Short mmCIF file of C-alpha atoms in Angstrom, two decimals:
data_model
loop_
_atom_site.label_atom_id
_atom_site.label_comp_id
_atom_site.label_asym_id
_atom_site.label_seq_id
_atom_site.Cartn_x
_atom_site.Cartn_y
_atom_site.Cartn_z
CA MET C 1317 -16.90 -2.41 51.30
CA GLU C 1318 -15.59 0.41 49.12
CA GLU C 1319 -14.71 -0.60 45.57
CA ALA C 1320 -11.00 -0.34 44.75
CA LYS C 1321 -10.13 2.58 42.51
CA LEU C 1322 -8.99 1.94 38.97
CA SER C 1323 -5.27 2.37 38.42
CA TRP C 1324 -3.16 3.58 35.51
CA LYS C 1325 -0.37 1.26 36.62
CA PHE C 1326 0.34 -1.62 34.25
CA PRO C 1327 3.17 -4.17 34.08
CA ARG C 1328 6.35 -3.49 32.13
CA GLU C 1329 5.30 -5.76 29.24
CA TYR C 1330 2.26 -3.58 28.63
CA TRP C 1331 4.27 -0.37 28.19
CA VAL C 1332 6.87 -2.09 26.03
CA ALA C 1333 4.09 -3.36 23.75
CA ASN C 1334 2.68 0.17 23.44
CA ILE C 1335 6.07 1.63 22.51
CA ILE C 1336 6.53 -1.11 19.90
CA GLU C 1337 3.09 -0.31 18.47
CA LEU C 1338 3.94 3.41 18.25
CA PHE C 1339 7.05 2.73 16.14
CA GLU C 1340 5.25 0.18 13.97
CA ARG C 1341 2.35 2.54 13.21
CA ALA C 1342 4.73 5.45 12.52
CA ALA C 1343 6.53 3.26 9.98
CA TYR C 1344 3.39 1.89 8.35
CA TYR C 1345 1.43 5.11 7.95
CA GLY C 1346 4.47 7.09 6.85
CA MET C 1347 4.86 4.61 3.99
CA PHE C 1348 1.17 3.98 3.33
CA ILE C 1349 0.06 7.59 2.87
CA VAL C 1350 2.28 7.92 -0.23
CA LEU C 1351 2.39 4.26 -1.34
CA ALA C 1352 0.08 4.78 -4.33
CA VAL C 1353 2.11 7.82 -5.43
CA TYR C 1354 5.39 5.92 -5.02
CA LEU C 1355 4.25 2.87 -6.98
CA THR C 1356 3.17 5.03 -9.91
CA ARG C 1357 5.96 7.61 -9.96
CA GLU C 1358 9.00 5.62 -8.89
CA VAL C 1359 8.17 1.98 -9.62
CA GLY C 1360 6.31 2.56 -12.89
CA PHE C 1361 2.91 0.98 -12.30
CA THR C 1362 -0.04 2.60 -14.05
CA ASP C 1363 -2.87 4.00 -11.91
CA VAL C 1364 -4.94 0.88 -12.60
CA GLU C 1365 -2.05 -1.47 -11.76
CA THR C 1366 -1.32 0.52 -8.62
CA GLY C 1367 -4.96 0.16 -7.59
CA TRP C 1368 -4.77 -3.62 -7.82
CA VAL C 1369 -1.39 -3.89 -6.06
CA THR C 1370 -2.31 -1.57 -3.19
CA GLY C 1371 -5.80 -3.07 -2.97
CA LEU C 1372 -4.48 -6.60 -2.52
CA PHE C 1373 -1.81 -5.41 -0.08
CA ALA C 1374 -4.17 -3.31 2.05
CA SER C 1375 -6.89 -5.97 2.13
CA LEU C 1376 -4.68 -8.99 2.82
CA ILE C 1377 -2.92 -7.24 5.69
CA TYR C 1378 -6.31 -7.32 7.47
CA LEU C 1379 -7.17 -10.90 6.52
CA SER C 1380 -3.79 -12.51 7.24
CA PRO C 1381 -3.83 -12.04 11.06
CA THR C 1382 -6.59 -14.67 11.17
CA PHE C 1383 -3.91 -17.21 10.30
CA THR C 1384 -0.63 -15.62 11.45
CA GLY C 1385 -2.12 -15.21 14.92
CA THR C 1386 -2.29 -19.00 15.23
CA LEU C 1387 1.38 -19.27 14.24
CA ALA C 1388 2.34 -16.60 16.79
CA ASP C 1389 0.74 -18.65 19.57
CA LYS C 1390 2.83 -21.67 18.59
CA MET C 1391 6.09 -19.74 18.06
CA GLY C 1392 5.75 -17.61 21.16
CA PHE C 1393 5.04 -13.90 21.03
CA ARG C 1394 8.67 -12.78 21.29
CA SER C 1395 9.95 -15.02 18.48
CA ALA C 1396 7.01 -14.04 16.29
CA LEU C 1397 7.64 -10.32 16.90
CA LEU C 1398 11.33 -10.69 16.06
CA LEU C 1399 10.37 -12.39 12.80
CA ALA C 1400 7.71 -9.74 12.12
CA PHE C 1401 10.01 -6.75 12.52
CA ALA C 1402 12.80 -8.46 10.59
CA LEU C 1403 10.32 -8.84 7.71
CA LEU C 1404 9.09 -5.26 8.12
CA SER C 1405 12.58 -3.74 8.27
CA GLY C 1406 13.70 -5.73 5.24
CA GLY C 1407 10.47 -5.09 3.34
CA TYR C 1408 10.49 -1.32 3.81
CA PHE C 1409 14.20 -1.10 2.96
CA LEU C 1410 13.79 -3.28 -0.14
CA LEU C 1411 10.81 -1.20 -1.29
CA GLY C 1412 12.96 1.93 -1.33
CA LEU C 1413 16.20 0.33 -2.52
CA TRP C 1414 15.11 -1.14 -5.87
CA PRO C 1415 11.99 0.59 -7.26
CA THR C 1416 11.12 -2.12 -9.79
CA LYS C 1417 7.79 -3.91 -10.13
CA LEU C 1418 8.89 -7.40 -9.06
CA VAL C 1419 10.92 -6.09 -6.12
CA ALA C 1420 8.09 -3.78 -5.03
CA VAL C 1421 5.55 -6.62 -4.99
CA THR C 1422 8.00 -8.84 -3.08
CA ALA C 1423 8.72 -6.07 -0.57
CA LEU C 1424 5.02 -5.44 -0.02
CA ALA C 1425 4.51 -9.17 0.57
CA PHE C 1426 7.19 -9.01 3.31
CA ILE C 1427 5.51 -5.94 4.84
CA MET C 1428 2.08 -7.56 4.67
CA LEU C 1429 3.30 -10.76 6.32
CA GLY C 1430 5.28 -8.92 9.01
CA GLY C 1431 2.44 -6.52 9.75
CA SER C 1432 -0.07 -9.36 10.03
CA PHE C 1433 1.92 -10.78 12.97
CA VAL C 1434 2.17 -7.51 14.88
CA LYS C 1435 -1.49 -6.64 15.45
CA PRO C 1436 -2.67 -9.92 17.06
CA ILE C 1437 0.49 -10.15 19.18
CA ILE C 1438 0.40 -6.58 20.49
CA THR C 1439 -3.35 -6.63 21.16
CA GLY C 1440 -2.88 -10.03 22.78
CA THR C 1441 -0.12 -8.64 24.99
CA VAL C 1442 -2.34 -5.73 26.04
CA ALA C 1443 -5.09 -8.19 26.96
CA LYS C 1444 -2.77 -10.50 28.90
CA ALA C 1445 -1.07 -7.61 30.73
CA SER C 1446 -4.34 -6.16 32.06
CA ASP C 1447 -7.11 -7.61 34.19
CA GLU C 1448 -10.83 -7.40 33.37
CA ARG C 1449 -11.42 -4.24 35.43
CA HIS C 1450 -8.58 -2.33 33.79
CA ARG C 1451 -8.92 -3.67 30.23
CA ALA C 1452 -10.93 -0.75 28.85
CA ARG C 1453 -8.39 1.69 30.25
CA ALA C 1454 -5.52 -0.41 28.89
CA TYR C 1455 -7.00 -0.38 25.39
CA SER C 1456 -7.71 3.35 25.53
CA ILE C 1457 -3.99 4.01 26.05
CA PHE C 1458 -3.15 1.49 23.35
CA TYR C 1459 -5.39 3.17 20.75
CA MET C 1460 -3.96 6.54 21.74
CA MET C 1461 -0.51 5.16 20.91
CA VAL C 1462 -1.84 3.89 17.57
CA ASN C 1463 -3.12 7.37 16.71
CA ILE C 1464 0.06 9.10 17.86
CA GLY C 1465 2.18 6.75 15.75
CA ALA C 1466 -0.03 7.22 12.69
CA PHE C 1467 -0.02 11.00 13.15
CA LEU C 1468 3.77 11.16 13.47
CA GLY C 1469 4.34 8.87 10.50
CA LYS C 1470 2.20 10.94 8.14
CA THR C 1471 3.58 14.23 9.48
CA ILE C 1472 7.20 13.21 8.90
CA ALA C 1473 6.41 11.86 5.42
CA LYS C 1474 5.80 15.36 3.98
CA PRO C 1475 9.27 16.87 4.60
CA LEU C 1476 10.93 13.60 3.59
CA ARG C 1477 9.06 13.59 0.26
CA VAL C 1478 9.81 17.25 -0.47
CA GLU C 1479 13.41 17.42 0.72
CA LEU C 1480 14.76 13.95 -0.10
CA GLY C 1481 12.26 12.16 -2.34
CA LEU C 1482 9.64 9.43 -2.08
CA ARG C 1483 12.16 6.58 -1.77
CA TYR C 1484 13.49 7.94 1.52
CA ILE C 1485 10.11 7.57 3.20
CA ASN C 1486 10.60 3.81 2.85
CA PHE C 1487 14.05 4.07 4.43
CA TYR C 1488 12.53 6.07 7.30
CA ALA C 1489 9.90 3.34 7.74
CA ALA C 1490 12.64 0.69 7.72
CA GLY C 1491 14.44 2.65 10.45
CA MET C 1492 11.32 2.82 12.62
CA ALA C 1493 10.71 -0.92 12.19
CA PHE C 1494 14.36 -1.67 13.02
CA ILE C 1495 14.14 0.37 16.23
CA ALA C 1496 11.07 -1.68 17.14
CA LEU C 1497 13.07 -4.85 16.42
CA ILE C 1498 15.79 -3.71 18.85
CA ILE C 1499 13.18 -2.91 21.51
CA VAL C 1500 11.66 -6.38 21.10
CA TYR C 1501 15.07 -8.06 21.34
CA PHE C 1502 16.23 -6.27 24.49
CA MET C 1503 13.01 -5.39 26.33
CA TYR C 1504 10.11 -7.64 25.33
CA LYS C 1505 9.66 -10.67 27.55
CA ASP C 1506 7.65 -13.60 26.26
CA LEU C 1507 4.22 -14.24 27.70
CA ASP C 1508 2.73 -17.63 28.40
CA THR C 1509 0.57 -18.64 25.44
CA THR C 1510 0.18 -22.28 26.43
CA GLY C 1511 -3.27 -23.56 25.57
CA LYS C 1512 -4.30 -20.24 24.08
CA GLY C 1513 -5.58 -19.38 20.64
CA LYS C 1514 -6.91 -21.47 17.78
CA SER C 1515 -5.31 -23.97 15.48
CA LEU C 1516 -4.94 -23.11 11.81
CA LYS C 1517 -7.76 -25.52 10.97
CA GLU C 1518 -10.04 -23.92 13.58
CA ALA C 1519 -9.31 -20.47 12.16
CA LEU C 1520 -10.09 -21.62 8.62
CA ASP C 1521 -13.25 -23.45 9.71
CA GLY C 1522 -14.40 -20.35 11.57
CA LEU C 1523 -13.79 -18.15 8.53
CA ILE C 1524 -15.78 -20.49 6.27
CA ARG C 1525 -18.66 -20.58 8.76
CA VAL C 1526 -18.77 -16.77 8.91
CA LEU C 1527 -18.62 -16.40 5.12
CA LYS C 1528 -21.62 -18.72 4.78
CA ASN C 1529 -23.75 -16.61 7.13
CA VAL C 1530 -25.72 -14.36 4.76
CA ARG C 1531 -27.09 -12.10 7.49
CA PHE C 1532 -23.70 -11.33 9.01
CA MET C 1533 -21.90 -10.98 5.68
CA ALA C 1534 -24.58 -8.62 4.33
CA LEU C 1535 -23.86 -6.23 7.21
CA ILE C 1536 -20.11 -6.60 6.67
CA LEU C 1537 -20.45 -5.65 2.99
CA ILE C 1538 -22.81 -2.73 3.66
CA VAL C 1539 -20.47 -1.18 6.24
CA ALA C 1540 -17.55 -1.81 3.86
CA GLY C 1541 -19.11 0.97 1.77
CA PHE C 1542 -18.35 3.40 4.59
CA TRP C 1543 -14.72 2.35 4.90
CA ALA C 1544 -14.25 2.34 1.13
CA ILE C 1545 -14.89 6.10 1.19
CA GLN C 1546 -12.81 6.59 4.32
CA HIS C 1547 -9.83 4.84 2.75
CA GLN C 1548 -9.77 7.22 -0.20
CA LEU C 1549 -7.50 9.15 2.15
CA TYR C 1550 -4.82 6.72 0.95
CA ALA C 1551 -6.15 5.49 -2.39
CA THR C 1552 -7.22 8.68 -4.21
CA MET C 1553 -6.50 11.77 -2.13
CA PRO C 1554 -2.66 11.86 -2.36
CA LYS C 1555 -2.55 11.61 -6.17
CA TYR C 1556 -5.62 13.82 -6.58
CA THR C 1557 -4.08 16.55 -4.43
CA LEU C 1558 -0.60 16.49 -5.95
CA ARG C 1559 -1.92 16.42 -9.53
CA LEU C 1560 -4.47 19.21 -9.10
CA VAL C 1561 -2.94 21.46 -6.43
CA GLY C 1562 0.76 20.86 -7.09
CA GLU C 1563 3.86 19.39 -5.51
CA HIS C 1564 3.74 21.93 -2.68
CA ALA C 1565 0.46 20.40 -1.47
CA SER C 1566 0.41 18.35 1.73
CA PRO C 1567 -1.72 15.20 1.35
CA GLU C 1568 0.24 13.68 4.23
CA TRP C 1569 -0.90 16.44 6.59
CA LEU C 1570 -4.43 16.58 5.18
CA ALA C 1571 -4.86 12.92 6.13
CA ASN C 1572 -4.23 13.87 9.76
CA VAL C 1573 -7.44 15.93 9.83
CA ASN C 1574 -9.35 12.65 10.24
CA PRO C 1575 -7.72 11.38 13.46
CA LEU C 1576 -7.75 14.93 14.87
CA VAL C 1577 -11.54 15.14 14.47
CA VAL C 1578 -11.97 11.62 15.87
CA VAL C 1579 -9.95 12.47 18.99
CA LEU C 1580 -11.90 15.71 19.53
CA PHE C 1581 -15.40 14.30 19.01
CA VAL C 1582 -15.39 10.58 19.83
CA VAL C 1583 -16.10 11.04 23.54
CA PRO C 1584 -18.99 13.56 23.22
CA VAL C 1585 -20.52 11.68 20.28
CA THR C 1586 -20.29 8.34 22.08
CA HIS C 1587 -22.02 9.95 25.06
CA LEU C 1588 -24.66 11.45 22.76
CA VAL C 1589 -25.59 8.17 21.05
CA ARG C 1590 -25.33 5.88 24.06
CA LYS C 1591 -29.12 5.63 24.44
CA ILE C 1592 -30.08 5.15 20.79
CA GLN C 1593 -30.04 1.84 18.96
CA PRO C 1594 -26.67 0.81 17.47
CA VAL C 1595 -28.17 0.61 13.98
CA SER C 1596 -29.36 4.23 14.30
CA SER C 1597 -25.83 5.38 15.15
CA ILE C 1598 -24.45 3.41 12.19
CA GLY C 1599 -27.17 4.90 10.00
CA ILE C 1600 -26.11 8.43 10.99
CA ALA C 1601 -22.53 7.57 9.99
CA LEU C 1602 -23.66 6.21 6.62
CA LEU C 1603 -25.80 9.32 6.08
CA ILE C 1604 -22.88 11.68 6.81
CA ILE C 1605 -20.25 9.87 4.73
CA PRO C 1606 -21.75 10.62 1.26
CA PHE C 1607 -21.65 14.33 2.10
CA SER C 1608 -17.92 14.05 2.86
CA ALA C 1609 -17.29 12.90 -0.72
CA LEU C 1610 -19.84 15.36 -2.12
CA SER C 1611 -18.18 18.32 -0.40
CA ILE C 1612 -14.86 17.41 -2.05
CA ALA C 1613 -16.61 17.03 -5.41
CA LEU C 1614 -17.98 20.58 -5.11
CA SER C 1615 -14.52 22.20 -5.05
CA PRO C 1616 -15.06 23.63 -8.60
CA VAL C 1617 -18.02 25.60 -7.21
CA LEU C 1618 -15.78 27.04 -4.49
CA THR C 1619 -13.15 27.88 -7.12
CA ALA C 1620 -15.76 29.73 -9.18
CA ILE C 1621 -16.65 31.83 -6.12
CA THR C 1622 -13.23 32.52 -4.62
CA GLY C 1623 -10.76 32.02 -7.45
CA ASP C 1624 -7.58 30.00 -6.99
CA GLN C 1625 -7.06 31.04 -3.36
CA VAL C 1626 -9.39 31.05 -0.35
CA SER C 1627 -8.60 33.51 2.43
CA ILE C 1628 -8.78 31.91 5.87
CA PHE C 1629 -9.86 34.71 8.23
CA GLY C 1630 -7.35 37.00 6.53
CA LEU C 1631 -4.47 35.06 8.09
CA PHE C 1632 -3.41 32.88 5.15
CA THR C 1633 -4.77 31.44 1.92
CA LEU C 1634 -5.46 27.89 0.76
CA HIS C 1635 -6.29 26.35 -2.59
CA PRO C 1636 -10.06 25.70 -2.95
CA ILE C 1637 -9.40 21.97 -3.41
CA THR C 1638 -7.45 21.94 -0.14
CA VAL C 1639 -10.33 23.66 1.66
CA ALA C 1640 -12.82 21.17 0.20
CA LEU C 1641 -10.60 18.26 1.22
CA ILE C 1642 -10.23 19.54 4.79
CA PHE C 1643 -14.00 19.89 5.14
CA GLY C 1644 -14.68 16.50 3.53
CA ILE C 1645 -12.05 14.68 5.60
CA ALA C 1646 -13.40 16.33 8.76
CA LEU C 1647 -16.86 14.98 7.91
CA GLN C 1648 -15.31 11.52 7.48
CA GLY C 1649 -13.83 11.76 10.96
CA LEU C 1650 -17.16 12.89 12.41
CA ALA C 1651 -18.96 10.00 10.70
CA GLU C 1652 -16.41 7.57 12.13
CA THR C 1653 -17.23 8.67 15.68
CA PHE C 1654 -20.83 7.56 15.11
CA LEU C 1655 -19.88 4.23 13.52
CA SER C 1656 -16.90 2.80 15.38
CA PRO C 1657 -18.28 2.67 18.96
CA ARG C 1658 -21.49 0.87 17.92
CA PHE C 1659 -20.59 -1.33 14.94
CA LEU C 1660 -19.28 -4.30 16.91
CA GLU C 1661 -22.27 -4.09 19.25
CA TYR C 1662 -24.71 -4.29 16.33
CA ALA C 1663 -22.66 -6.90 14.47
CA SER C 1664 -22.71 -9.18 17.52
CA LYS C 1665 -26.53 -9.14 17.43
CA GLN C 1666 -26.49 -10.51 13.87
CA ALA C 1667 -24.42 -13.54 14.88
CA PRO C 1668 -26.05 -16.84 15.90
CA LYS C 1669 -26.70 -17.15 19.63
CA GLY C 1670 -23.67 -18.44 21.49
CA GLU C 1671 -21.30 -17.68 18.59
CA GLU C 1672 -20.97 -13.92 19.04
CA GLY C 1673 -17.28 -14.15 19.96
CA LEU C 1674 -16.45 -16.22 16.88
CA TYR C 1675 -18.20 -13.81 14.53
CA LEU C 1676 -16.76 -10.66 16.08
CA GLY C 1677 -13.32 -12.19 15.59
CA TYR C 1678 -13.96 -11.89 11.85
CA SER C 1679 -15.51 -8.41 11.89
CA HIS C 1680 -12.31 -7.14 10.24
CA LEU C 1681 -13.63 -8.68 7.02
CA THR C 1682 -15.41 -5.36 6.46
CA THR C 1683 -11.99 -3.69 6.11
CA PHE C 1684 -10.76 -6.49 3.84
CA PHE C 1685 -13.60 -5.94 1.37
CA ALA C 1686 -13.49 -2.15 1.77
CA ASN C 1687 -9.79 -1.89 0.96
CA LEU C 1688 -10.01 -4.17 -2.05
CA PHE C 1689 -12.90 -2.17 -3.52
CA ALA C 1690 -11.52 1.23 -2.48
CA PHE C 1691 -8.09 0.91 -4.06
CA VAL C 1692 -9.08 -1.01 -7.19
CA SER C 1693 -11.94 1.36 -8.02
CA SER C 1694 -9.68 4.34 -7.28
CA GLY C 1695 -7.15 3.13 -9.84
CA TYR C 1696 -9.72 3.03 -12.63
CA LEU C 1697 -11.30 6.36 -11.65
CA LEU C 1698 -7.94 8.15 -11.44
CA ASP C 1699 -6.96 6.76 -14.83
CA LYS C 1700 -10.17 8.13 -16.38
CA TYR C 1701 -10.70 11.45 -14.61
CA CYS C 1702 -7.36 12.44 -13.02
CA PRO C 1703 -4.65 10.71 -15.10
CA ASP C 1704 -0.92 10.63 -14.51
CA PRO C 1705 0.39 13.90 -16.04
CA ARG C 1706 3.41 12.04 -17.43
CA THR C 1707 1.08 10.17 -19.81
CA LEU C 1708 -0.35 13.39 -21.26
CA THR C 1709 0.79 15.85 -23.90
CA GLU C 1710 0.80 19.56 -23.07
CA LEU C 1711 -2.35 19.96 -25.16
CA GLN C 1712 -4.11 17.14 -23.29
CA LYS C 1713 -3.16 18.57 -19.89
CA ALA C 1714 -5.25 21.67 -20.60
CA THR C 1715 -8.50 19.68 -20.43
CA ALA C 1716 -7.54 16.35 -18.79
CA TYR C 1717 -8.55 17.38 -15.26
CA GLU C 1718 -11.80 19.23 -15.98
CA HIS C 1719 -13.87 16.39 -14.56
CA ALA C 1720 -11.46 15.11 -11.89
CA HIS C 1721 -14.06 15.87 -9.21
CA TYR C 1722 -16.37 13.24 -10.74
CA ILE C 1723 -14.35 10.69 -8.75
CA TRP C 1724 -15.93 11.99 -5.57
CA TYR C 1725 -19.45 11.87 -7.04
CA PHE C 1726 -18.88 8.14 -7.50
CA TYR C 1727 -17.93 7.66 -3.84
CA ALA C 1728 -20.82 9.86 -2.70
CA GLY C 1729 -23.03 7.41 -4.59
CA VAL C 1730 -21.35 4.47 -2.84
CA GLY C 1731 -22.06 6.05 0.54
CA LEU C 1732 -25.68 6.79 -0.33
CA LEU C 1733 -26.17 3.23 -1.58
CA ALA C 1734 -24.70 1.87 1.67
CA PHE C 1735 -27.17 3.98 3.67
CA VAL C 1736 -30.17 2.77 1.63
CA LEU C 1737 -29.01 -0.85 1.88
CA LEU C 1738 -28.65 -0.52 5.67
CA MET C 1739 -32.25 0.67 5.94
CA ILE C 1740 -33.42 -2.28 3.80
CA TYR C 1741 -31.22 -4.63 5.85
CA LYS C 1742 -32.73 -3.40 9.12
CA TYR C 1743 -36.28 -3.80 7.79
CA VAL C 1744 -35.66 -7.34 6.52
CA CYS C 1745 -33.86 -8.48 9.70
CA ASP C 1746 -36.53 -6.96 11.96
CA THR C 1747 -39.25 -8.71 9.93
CA ILE C 1748 -37.47 -12.08 10.15
CA ASP C 1749 -36.86 -11.69 13.89
CA ARG C 1750 -40.49 -10.71 14.49
CA ARG C 1751 -41.79 -13.77 12.63
CA ARG C 1752 -39.44 -16.08 14.52
CA ALA C 1753 -40.58 -14.58 17.82
CA GLN C 1754 -44.23 -15.16 16.86
CA GLN C 1755 -43.51 -18.78 15.89
CA THR C 1756 -41.80 -19.55 19.20
CA ALA C 1757 -44.33 -17.66 21.32
#
């Protein structure tokens, strides 16, 4: 009997969920790409304070779904989404309306809470609206929507910042979230969640069990080193670019180099590494990522060779720092194509037998730790090597940025350390597994 062909046809709920995700990602990334700049310039946080605020926000938004997902199951997906986008719309609007420290922290708490509902609900909807045979195809469309939304959000942020000001990016994000709220209200039909999901106690017990597993957590923390460098796209790069290149620079558009490279190379790279061990693919990623930071750090060398402008095939010119950033960010994207397809596969092998599903449900802890470290460390490094120009005298400005590129040497070191630790981790785990196999033989 001939096997039925796979279809691109999915139920209405699936497409509605994808449209909602597109608007939510466009709102989030439009705001997030300039959040650190906004908190320092408009709200008045120092670079160090901004690092802590954004670090807690960006890390908790990945940890919270562990618990908000259980609430969504009890509330029903539709009610939870309405609450989520009400919080997001209000949070984004509040963030732009009153740029004061207390209001900003409150607004970010609303955004964090609202955002933590959206991801488990939308991914849950995608899963429920597709059968086992079509699930991979369903998620491929979903992740395409995620990337399109992120790309659009960051692209629109640049003209809004230049023409209207940073505050209006938050109003744009509020508008996108409000459109999503309207779509949920009129178009999203609730799905049956009876008997699904975990209780809050089960989620907490599972988290504690995972945190106690040294082998699994060691891998989580090692790979967090990769994402800590990757997330400098949002922590360091916007301020670094605007302070060194000038207000005409486009950190929002530079950040889009990463997803562009991922889209172009993820399929051929995944095909290339399909026959090698997952840890080898992860190792390649961790070997590439230090060079992404190092290439950005070497921008003064490029400046010494080319001067303040680099000719691009005689068509136009770019600042040497911009060229270095494009190359470094492209390397980040390439490294990601080696890591992402194989990380979950390797992580599942470090979990106790029979508990792979439980442990993979907490694999996002790597992003939690990465974001906390990435943004907090960025705040201190910016304060030391690339300080806020408003805190400097004209005399200080002449020499304040001479060593700004040292920031990237630090992150190159983080990446190299992560690679070395992965090699040690593999050796230790292989030795333990070999001894256990001998004992049970």
